[in-house]
Tab-separated table of C-alpha atoms and ligand atoms in Angstrom:
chain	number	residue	atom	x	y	z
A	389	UNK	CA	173.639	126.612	127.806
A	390	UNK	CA	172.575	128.651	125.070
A	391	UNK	CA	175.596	127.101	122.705
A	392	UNK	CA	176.941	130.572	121.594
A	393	UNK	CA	173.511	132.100	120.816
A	394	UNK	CA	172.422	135.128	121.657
A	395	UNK	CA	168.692	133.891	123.097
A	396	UNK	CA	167.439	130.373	123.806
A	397	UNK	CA	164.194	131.256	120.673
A	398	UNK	CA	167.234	131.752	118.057
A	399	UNK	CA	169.124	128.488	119.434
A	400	UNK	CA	165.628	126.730	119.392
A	401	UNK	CA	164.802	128.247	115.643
A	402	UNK	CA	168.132	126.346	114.453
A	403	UNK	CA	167.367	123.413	116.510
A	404	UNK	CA	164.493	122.441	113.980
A	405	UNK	CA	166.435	120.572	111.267
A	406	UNK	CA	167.882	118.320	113.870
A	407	UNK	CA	164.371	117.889	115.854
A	408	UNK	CA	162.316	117.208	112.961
A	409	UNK	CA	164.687	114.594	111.937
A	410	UNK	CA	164.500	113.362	115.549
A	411	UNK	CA	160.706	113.438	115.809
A	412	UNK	CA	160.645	111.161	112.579
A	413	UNK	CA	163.505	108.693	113.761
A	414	UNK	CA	162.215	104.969	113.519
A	415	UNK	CA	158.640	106.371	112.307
A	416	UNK	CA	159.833	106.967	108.769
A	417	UNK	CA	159.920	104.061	107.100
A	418	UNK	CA	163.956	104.664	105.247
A	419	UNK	CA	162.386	102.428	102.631
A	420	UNK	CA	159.481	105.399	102.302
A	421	UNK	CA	157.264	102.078	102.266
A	422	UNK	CA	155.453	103.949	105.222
A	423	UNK	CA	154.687	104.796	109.000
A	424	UNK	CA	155.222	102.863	111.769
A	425	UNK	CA	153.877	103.868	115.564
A	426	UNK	CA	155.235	101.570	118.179
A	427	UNK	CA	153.261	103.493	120.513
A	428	UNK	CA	150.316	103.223	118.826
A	429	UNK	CA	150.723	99.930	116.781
A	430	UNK	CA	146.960	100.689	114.888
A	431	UNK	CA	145.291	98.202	112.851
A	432	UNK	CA	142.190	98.641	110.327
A	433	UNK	CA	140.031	97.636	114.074
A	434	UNK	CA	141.645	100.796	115.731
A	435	UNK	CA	141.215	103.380	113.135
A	436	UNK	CA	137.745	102.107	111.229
A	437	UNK	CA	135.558	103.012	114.494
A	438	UNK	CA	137.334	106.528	114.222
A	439	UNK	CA	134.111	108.661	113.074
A	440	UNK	CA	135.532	112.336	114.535
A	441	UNK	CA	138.331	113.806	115.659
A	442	UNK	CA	138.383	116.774	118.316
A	443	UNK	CA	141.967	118.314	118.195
A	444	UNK	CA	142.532	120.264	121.234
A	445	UNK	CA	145.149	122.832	122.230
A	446	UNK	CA	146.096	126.005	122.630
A	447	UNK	CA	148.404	128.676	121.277
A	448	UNK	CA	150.968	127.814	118.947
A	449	UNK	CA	149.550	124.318	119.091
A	450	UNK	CA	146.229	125.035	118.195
A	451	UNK	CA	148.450	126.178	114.974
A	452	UNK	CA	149.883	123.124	114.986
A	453	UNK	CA	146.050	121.424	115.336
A	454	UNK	CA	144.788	123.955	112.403
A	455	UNK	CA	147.043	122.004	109.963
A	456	UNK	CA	146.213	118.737	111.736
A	457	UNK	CA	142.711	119.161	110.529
A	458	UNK	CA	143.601	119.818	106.959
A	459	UNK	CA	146.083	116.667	106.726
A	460	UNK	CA	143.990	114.525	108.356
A	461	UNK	CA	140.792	115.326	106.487
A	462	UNK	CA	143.076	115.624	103.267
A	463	UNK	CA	144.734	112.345	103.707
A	464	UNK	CA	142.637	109.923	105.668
A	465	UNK	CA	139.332	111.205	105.404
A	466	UNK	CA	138.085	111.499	109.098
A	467	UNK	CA	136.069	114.781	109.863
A	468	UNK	CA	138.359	116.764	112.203
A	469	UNK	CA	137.149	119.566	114.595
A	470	UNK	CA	139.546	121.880	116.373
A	471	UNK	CA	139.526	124.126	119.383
A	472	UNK	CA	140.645	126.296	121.362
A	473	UNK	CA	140.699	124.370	124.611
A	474	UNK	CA	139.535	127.590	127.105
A	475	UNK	CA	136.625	127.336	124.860
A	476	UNK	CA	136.169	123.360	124.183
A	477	UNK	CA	135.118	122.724	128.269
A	478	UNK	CA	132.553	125.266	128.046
A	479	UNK	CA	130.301	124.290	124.657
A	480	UNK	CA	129.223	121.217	125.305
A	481	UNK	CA	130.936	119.395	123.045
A	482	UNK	CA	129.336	116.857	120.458
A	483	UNK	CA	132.003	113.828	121.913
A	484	UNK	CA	131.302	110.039	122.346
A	485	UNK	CA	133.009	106.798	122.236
A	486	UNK	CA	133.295	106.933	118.360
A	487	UNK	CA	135.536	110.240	118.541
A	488	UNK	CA	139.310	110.149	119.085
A	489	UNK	CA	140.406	113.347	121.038
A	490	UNK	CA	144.221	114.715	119.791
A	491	UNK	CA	145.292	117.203	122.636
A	492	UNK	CA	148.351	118.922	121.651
A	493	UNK	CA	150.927	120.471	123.865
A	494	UNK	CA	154.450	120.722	124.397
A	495	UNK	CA	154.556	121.011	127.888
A	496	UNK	CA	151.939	118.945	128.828
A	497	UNK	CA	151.364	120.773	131.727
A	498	UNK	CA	148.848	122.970	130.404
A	499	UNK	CA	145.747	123.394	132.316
A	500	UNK	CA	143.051	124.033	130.031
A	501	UNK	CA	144.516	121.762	127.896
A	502	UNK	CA	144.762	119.024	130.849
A	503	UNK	CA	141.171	119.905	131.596
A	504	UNK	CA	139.397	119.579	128.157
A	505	UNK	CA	141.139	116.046	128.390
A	506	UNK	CA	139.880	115.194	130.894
A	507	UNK	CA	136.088	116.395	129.528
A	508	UNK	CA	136.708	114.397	126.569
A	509	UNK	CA	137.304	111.365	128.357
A	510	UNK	CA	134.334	112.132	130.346
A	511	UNK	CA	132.136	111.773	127.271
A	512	UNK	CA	133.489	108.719	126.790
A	513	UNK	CA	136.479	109.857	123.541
A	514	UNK	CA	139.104	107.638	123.708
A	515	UNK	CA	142.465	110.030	123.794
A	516	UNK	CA	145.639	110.434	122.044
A	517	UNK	CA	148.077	112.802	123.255
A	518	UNK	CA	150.903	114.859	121.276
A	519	UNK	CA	153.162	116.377	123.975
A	520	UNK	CA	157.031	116.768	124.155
A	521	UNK	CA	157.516	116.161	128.165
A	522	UNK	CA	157.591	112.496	128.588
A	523	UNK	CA	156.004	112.030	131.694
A	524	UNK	CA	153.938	115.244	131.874
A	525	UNK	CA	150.759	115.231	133.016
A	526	UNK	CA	148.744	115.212	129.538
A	527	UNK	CA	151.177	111.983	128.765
A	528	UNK	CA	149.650	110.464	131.690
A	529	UNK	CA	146.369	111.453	131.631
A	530	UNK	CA	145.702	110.071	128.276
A	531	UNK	CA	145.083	106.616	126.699
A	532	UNK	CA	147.775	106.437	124.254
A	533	UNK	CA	151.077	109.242	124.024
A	534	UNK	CA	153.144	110.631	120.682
A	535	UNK	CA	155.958	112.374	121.551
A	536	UNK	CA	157.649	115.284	119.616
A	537	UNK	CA	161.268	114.620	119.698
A	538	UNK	CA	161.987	118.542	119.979
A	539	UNK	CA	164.234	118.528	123.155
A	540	UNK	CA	163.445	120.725	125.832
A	541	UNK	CA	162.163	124.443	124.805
A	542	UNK	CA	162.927	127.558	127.040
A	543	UNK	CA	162.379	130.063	125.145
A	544	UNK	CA	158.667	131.609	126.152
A	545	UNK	CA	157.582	131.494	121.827
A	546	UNK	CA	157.088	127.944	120.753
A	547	UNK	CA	159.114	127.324	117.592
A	548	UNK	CA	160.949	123.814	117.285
A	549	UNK	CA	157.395	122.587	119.724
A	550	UNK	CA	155.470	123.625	116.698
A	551	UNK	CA	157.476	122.007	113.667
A	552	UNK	CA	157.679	118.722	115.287
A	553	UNK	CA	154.007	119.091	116.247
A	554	UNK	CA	153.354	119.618	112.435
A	555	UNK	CA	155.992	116.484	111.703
A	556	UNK	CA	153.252	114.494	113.585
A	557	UNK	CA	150.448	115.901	112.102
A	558	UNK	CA	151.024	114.539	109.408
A	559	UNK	CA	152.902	111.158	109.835
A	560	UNK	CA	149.662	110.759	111.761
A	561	UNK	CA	147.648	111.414	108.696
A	562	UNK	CA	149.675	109.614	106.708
A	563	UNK	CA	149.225	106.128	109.067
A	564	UNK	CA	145.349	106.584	109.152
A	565	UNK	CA	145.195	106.732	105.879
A	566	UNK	CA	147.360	104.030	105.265
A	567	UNK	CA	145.692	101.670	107.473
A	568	UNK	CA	142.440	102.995	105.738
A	569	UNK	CA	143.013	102.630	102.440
A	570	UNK	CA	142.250	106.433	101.669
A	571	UNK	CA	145.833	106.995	100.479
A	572	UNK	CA	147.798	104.645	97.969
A	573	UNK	CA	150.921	102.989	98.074
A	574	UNK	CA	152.389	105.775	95.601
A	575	UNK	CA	151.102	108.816	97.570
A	576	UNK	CA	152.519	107.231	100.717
A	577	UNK	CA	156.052	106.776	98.898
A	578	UNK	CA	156.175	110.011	98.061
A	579	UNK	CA	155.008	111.586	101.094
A	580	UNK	CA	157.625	109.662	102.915
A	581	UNK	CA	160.126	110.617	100.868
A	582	UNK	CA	159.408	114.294	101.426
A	583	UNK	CA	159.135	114.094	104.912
A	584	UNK	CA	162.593	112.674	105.082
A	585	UNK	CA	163.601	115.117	102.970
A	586	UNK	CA	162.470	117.690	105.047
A	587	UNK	CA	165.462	118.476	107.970
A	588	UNK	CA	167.883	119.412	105.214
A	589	UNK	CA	165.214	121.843	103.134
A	590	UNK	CA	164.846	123.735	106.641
A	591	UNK	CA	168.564	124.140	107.591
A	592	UNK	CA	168.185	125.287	103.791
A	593	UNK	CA	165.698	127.949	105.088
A	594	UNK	CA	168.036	128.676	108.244
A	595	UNK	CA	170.934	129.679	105.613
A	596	UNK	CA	168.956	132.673	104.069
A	597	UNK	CA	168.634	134.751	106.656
A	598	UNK	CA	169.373	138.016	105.985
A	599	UNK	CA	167.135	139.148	103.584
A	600	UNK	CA	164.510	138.330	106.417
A	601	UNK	CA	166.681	140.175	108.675
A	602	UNK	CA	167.133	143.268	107.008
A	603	UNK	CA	163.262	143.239	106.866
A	604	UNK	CA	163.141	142.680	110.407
A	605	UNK	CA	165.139	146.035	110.625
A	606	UNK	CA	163.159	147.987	108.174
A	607	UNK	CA	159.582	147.428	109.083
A	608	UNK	CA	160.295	146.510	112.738
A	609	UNK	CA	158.846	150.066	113.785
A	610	UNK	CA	155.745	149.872	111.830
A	611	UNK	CA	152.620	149.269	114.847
A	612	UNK	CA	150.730	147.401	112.432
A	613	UNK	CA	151.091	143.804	110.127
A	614	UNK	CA	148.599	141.596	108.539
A	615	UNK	CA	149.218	138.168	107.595
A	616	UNK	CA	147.462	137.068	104.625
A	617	UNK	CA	146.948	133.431	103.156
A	618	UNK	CA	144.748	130.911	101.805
A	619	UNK	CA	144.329	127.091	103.047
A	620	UNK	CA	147.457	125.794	104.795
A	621	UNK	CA	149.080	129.306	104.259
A	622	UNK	CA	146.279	131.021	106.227
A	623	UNK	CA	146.797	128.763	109.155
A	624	UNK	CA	150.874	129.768	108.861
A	625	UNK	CA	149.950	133.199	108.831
A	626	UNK	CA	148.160	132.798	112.141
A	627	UNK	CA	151.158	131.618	114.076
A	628	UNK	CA	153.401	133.676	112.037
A	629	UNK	CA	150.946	136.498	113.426
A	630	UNK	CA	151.327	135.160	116.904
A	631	UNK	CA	155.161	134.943	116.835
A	632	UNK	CA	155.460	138.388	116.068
A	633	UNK	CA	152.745	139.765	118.744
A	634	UNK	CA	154.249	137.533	121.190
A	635	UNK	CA	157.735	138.559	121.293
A	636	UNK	CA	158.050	141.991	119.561
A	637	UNK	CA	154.271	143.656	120.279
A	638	UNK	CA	153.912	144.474	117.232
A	639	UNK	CA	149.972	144.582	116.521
A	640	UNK	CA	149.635	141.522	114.150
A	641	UNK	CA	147.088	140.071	112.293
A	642	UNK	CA	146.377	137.107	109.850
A	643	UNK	CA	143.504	136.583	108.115
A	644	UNK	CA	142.467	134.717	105.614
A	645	UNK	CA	143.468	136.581	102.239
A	646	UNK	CA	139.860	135.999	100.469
A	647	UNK	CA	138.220	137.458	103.645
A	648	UNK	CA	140.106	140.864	103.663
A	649	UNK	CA	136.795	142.055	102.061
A	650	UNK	CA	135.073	141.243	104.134
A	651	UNK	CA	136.495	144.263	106.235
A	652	UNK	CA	140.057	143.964	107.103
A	653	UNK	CA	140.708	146.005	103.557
A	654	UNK	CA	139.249	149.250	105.547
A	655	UNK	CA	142.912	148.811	107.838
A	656	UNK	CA	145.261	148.750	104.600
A	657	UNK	CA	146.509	152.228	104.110
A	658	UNK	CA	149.903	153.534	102.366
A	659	UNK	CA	152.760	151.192	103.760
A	660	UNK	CA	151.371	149.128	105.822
A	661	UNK	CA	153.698	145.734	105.749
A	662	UNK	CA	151.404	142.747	104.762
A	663	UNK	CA	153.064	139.211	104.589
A	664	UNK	CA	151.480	137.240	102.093
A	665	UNK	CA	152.141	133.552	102.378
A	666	UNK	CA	151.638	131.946	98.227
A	667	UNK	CA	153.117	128.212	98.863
A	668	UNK	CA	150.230	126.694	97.902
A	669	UNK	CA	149.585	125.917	94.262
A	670	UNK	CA	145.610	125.416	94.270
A	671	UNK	CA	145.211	128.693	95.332
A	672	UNK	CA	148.021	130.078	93.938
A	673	UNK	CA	145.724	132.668	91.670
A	674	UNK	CA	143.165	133.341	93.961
A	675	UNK	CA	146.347	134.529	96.612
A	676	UNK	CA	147.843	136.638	93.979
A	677	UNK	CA	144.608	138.199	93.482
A	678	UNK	CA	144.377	139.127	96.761
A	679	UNK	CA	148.098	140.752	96.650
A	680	UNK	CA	147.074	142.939	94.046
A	681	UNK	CA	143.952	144.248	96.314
A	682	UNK	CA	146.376	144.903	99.109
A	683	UNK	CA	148.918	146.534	96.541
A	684	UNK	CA	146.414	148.807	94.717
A	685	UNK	CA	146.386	150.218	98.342
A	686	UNK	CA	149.472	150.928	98.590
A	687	UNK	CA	150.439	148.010	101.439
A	688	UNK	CA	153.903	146.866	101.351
A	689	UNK	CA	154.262	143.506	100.361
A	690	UNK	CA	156.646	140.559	101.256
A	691	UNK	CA	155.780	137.508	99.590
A	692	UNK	CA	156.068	134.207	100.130
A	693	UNK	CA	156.892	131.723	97.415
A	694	UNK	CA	158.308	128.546	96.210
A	695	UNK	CA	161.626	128.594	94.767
A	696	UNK	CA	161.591	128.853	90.603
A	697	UNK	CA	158.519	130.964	91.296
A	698	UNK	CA	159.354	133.390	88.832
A	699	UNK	CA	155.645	135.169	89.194
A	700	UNK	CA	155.775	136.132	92.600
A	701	UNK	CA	158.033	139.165	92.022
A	702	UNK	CA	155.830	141.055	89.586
A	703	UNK	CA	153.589	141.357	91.944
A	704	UNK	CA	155.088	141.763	95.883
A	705	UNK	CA	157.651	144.402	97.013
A	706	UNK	CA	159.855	142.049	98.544
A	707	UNK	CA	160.231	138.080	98.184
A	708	UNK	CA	161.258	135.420	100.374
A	709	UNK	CA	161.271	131.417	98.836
A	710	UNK	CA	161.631	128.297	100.653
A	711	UNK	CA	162.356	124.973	98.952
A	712	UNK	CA	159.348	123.445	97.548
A	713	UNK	CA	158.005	119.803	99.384
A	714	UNK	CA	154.705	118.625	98.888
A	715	UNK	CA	151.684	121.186	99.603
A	716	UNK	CA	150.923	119.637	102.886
A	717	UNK	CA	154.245	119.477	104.440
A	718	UNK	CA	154.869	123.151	103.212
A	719	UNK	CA	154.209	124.302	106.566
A	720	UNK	CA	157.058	123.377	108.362
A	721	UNK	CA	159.135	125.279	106.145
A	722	UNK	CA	157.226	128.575	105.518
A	723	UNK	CA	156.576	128.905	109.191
A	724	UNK	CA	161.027	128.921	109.515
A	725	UNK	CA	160.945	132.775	107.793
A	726	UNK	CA	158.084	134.308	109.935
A	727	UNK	CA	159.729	132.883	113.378
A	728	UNK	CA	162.934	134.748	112.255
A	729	UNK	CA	161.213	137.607	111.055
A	730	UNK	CA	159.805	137.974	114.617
A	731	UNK	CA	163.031	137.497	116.135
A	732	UNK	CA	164.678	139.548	114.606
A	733	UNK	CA	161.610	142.240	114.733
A	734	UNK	CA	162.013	141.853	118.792
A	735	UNK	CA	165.659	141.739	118.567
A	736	UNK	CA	165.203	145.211	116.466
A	737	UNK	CA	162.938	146.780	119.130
A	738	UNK	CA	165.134	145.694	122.150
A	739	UNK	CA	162.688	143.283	123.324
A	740	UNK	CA	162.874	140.379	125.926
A	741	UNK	CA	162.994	137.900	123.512
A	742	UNK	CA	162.710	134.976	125.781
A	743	UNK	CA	160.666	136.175	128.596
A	744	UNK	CA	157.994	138.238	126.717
A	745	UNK	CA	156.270	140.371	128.666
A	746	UNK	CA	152.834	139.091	130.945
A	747	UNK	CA	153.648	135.287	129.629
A	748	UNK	CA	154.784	132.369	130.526
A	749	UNK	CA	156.367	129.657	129.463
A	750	UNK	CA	153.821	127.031	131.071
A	751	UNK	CA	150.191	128.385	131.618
A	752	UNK	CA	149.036	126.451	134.299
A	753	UNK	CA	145.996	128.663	135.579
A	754	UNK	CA	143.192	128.972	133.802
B	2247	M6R	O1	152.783	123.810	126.406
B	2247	M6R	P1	151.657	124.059	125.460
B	2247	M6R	O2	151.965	123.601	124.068
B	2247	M6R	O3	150.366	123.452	125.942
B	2247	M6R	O4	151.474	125.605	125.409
B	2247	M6R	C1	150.430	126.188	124.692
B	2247	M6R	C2	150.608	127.676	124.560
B	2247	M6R	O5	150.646	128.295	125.816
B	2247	M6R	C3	151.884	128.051	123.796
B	2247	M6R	O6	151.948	127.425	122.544
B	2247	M6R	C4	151.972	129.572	123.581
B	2247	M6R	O7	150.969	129.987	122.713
B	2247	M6R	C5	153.358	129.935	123.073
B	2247	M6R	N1	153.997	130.841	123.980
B	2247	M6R	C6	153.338	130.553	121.693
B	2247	M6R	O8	154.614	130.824	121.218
């Protein structure tokens, strides 16, 4: 059942190509002219009264809602809040009739996640579900369903779940926007064509693995990693952070690279391993900046770049590149190098790698 893999997170991790190609199947316009919903079928009457959006979820896909936010607010201009959804029930949320309420979640099943639905409908939100169990509970519960083509996902760490959450993300953004008018015909063309170029750029990810295993092995004993990163970087380096806690206990954390200091720069010492994420080109100097605070420390530092990034080098201790798509699909291949990095980080400490310790796969208390 695990098709000659070692662990059902590694079999999942290679999965991705296939279900983000699967997750866009018949959504993708093959033309690139745009994207099409048959679940949704949303005219100019169904987005216009839009005037929020409260993405819930938790774990990995509160991740997968951090990047939400920025594509939607990027590339149909509708103010997007997201939460936590242990902490969305209990602050008396600003929700009415004019907010749309995303709750993402693979299994569905969640219960905090079920619960904050079911708040938000309360107030009156109408609701939109991202889940990848047809028929779970969240599917039913809500007005209208998107499902993640993933296929089923054992493994305890969410991996393929979050990539195809990201895949809708932003085909979602992409429609709104369309239907709009915040986004022109070119932008949507082009955005197309990168998403549909997207399953072959991440098996191109898959096929450099063992620089990121051989870093896996070398820094797999250190107690402590940061995660650094700016816009859509920063909110990689949070799940990248949570991957690696998750499955190989190693004390991780991401932050934000212009907040290190802010106080986080007291915790850099002499080689401490700090992953700096530097896909994104707006903020490309600012990052770099930020590397050379965490270097004049003496931190060790793996970058990550762009391929033909010939800057990056000069600066970092080690480098890892992944194929360059536009900025905001970047995420679902930078993402691809931390999830093997924390594989092969657990693999290196002799951890469960599929049944990590005090979790579960579906957290159905609260
Ligand atoms: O099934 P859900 O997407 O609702 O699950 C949410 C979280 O429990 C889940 O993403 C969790 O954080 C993962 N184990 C992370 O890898």
């Amino acid at each position: 059942e695990k098709g000659g893999y070692e662990h059902f997170m590694i079999k999942e991790i290679y999965e991705q190509p296939k279900a983000v190609r699967e997750t866009m199947t018949s959504r993708v316009a093959k033309d690139n002219s745009g994207i099409t919903f048959e679940e949704l079928n949303w005219t100019k009457d169904d987005v216009s009264p839009i005037k929020k959006i409260a993405i819930i979820a938790c774990g990995t896909a509160y991740h997968a809602g951090i990047v939400g936010k920025y594509l939607i607010e990027n590339l149909s201009r509708i103010p997007v809040e997201v939460d936590v959804a242990s902490e969305f029930r209990y602050r008396s949320p600003l929700i009415d009739e004019q907010t749309l309420a995303i709750v993402i979640s693979q299994s569905g099943e969640t219960l905090d996640t079920l619960a904050a639905l079911k708040e938000a409908k309360k107030l009156g939100a109408r609701t939109l579900a991202v889940t990848n169990v047809v028929g779970s509970s969240i599917a039913r519960d809500s007005d209208q369903v998107i499902y993640t083509w993933a296929g089923p996902e054992i493994a305890v760490a969410s991996t393929k779940a979050y990539t195809t959450q990201l895949v809708v993300m932003a085909m979602l953004a992409i429609y709104m926007g369309a239907i709009k008018g915040t986004l022109t015909t070119d932008k949507v063309q082009a955005l197309c064509q990168a998403l549909r170029e997207l399953p072959a750029q991440a098996y191109e990810v898959l096929e450099d693995v063992e620089p990121i295993k051989t870093f896996a092995q070398q820094y797999g004993f250190n107690e402590d990693v940061f995660f650094i990163g700016r816009s859509l970087d920063y909110a990689v380096a949070l799940e990248g952070s949570l991957k690696l806690k998750e499955i190989s206990y190693i004390h991780a954390e991401a932050y934000a690279a212009g907040e290190l200091k802010h106080g986080t720069l007291a915790l850099i010492i002499e080689g401490v391993p700090v992953i700096a994420l530097a896909t994104q080109q707006d903020v490309y100097e600012k990052t770099l900046s930020n590397i050379k605070e965490v270097k004049a420390r003496d931190a060790v530092v793996i970058g990550l770049g762009l391929k033909g990034d010939q800057q990056l080098e000069k600066y970092v201790d080690h480098t890892i590149f992944i194929p360059a798509t536009n900025k905001f699909l970047t995420p679902i291949l930078s993402v691809i190098p931390l999830q093997l990095l924390a594989y092969y980080a657990a693999v290196t400490r002799g951890c469960d790698v599929d049944k990590p310790r005090n979790l579960a796969k579906s957290v159905t208390v609260e």
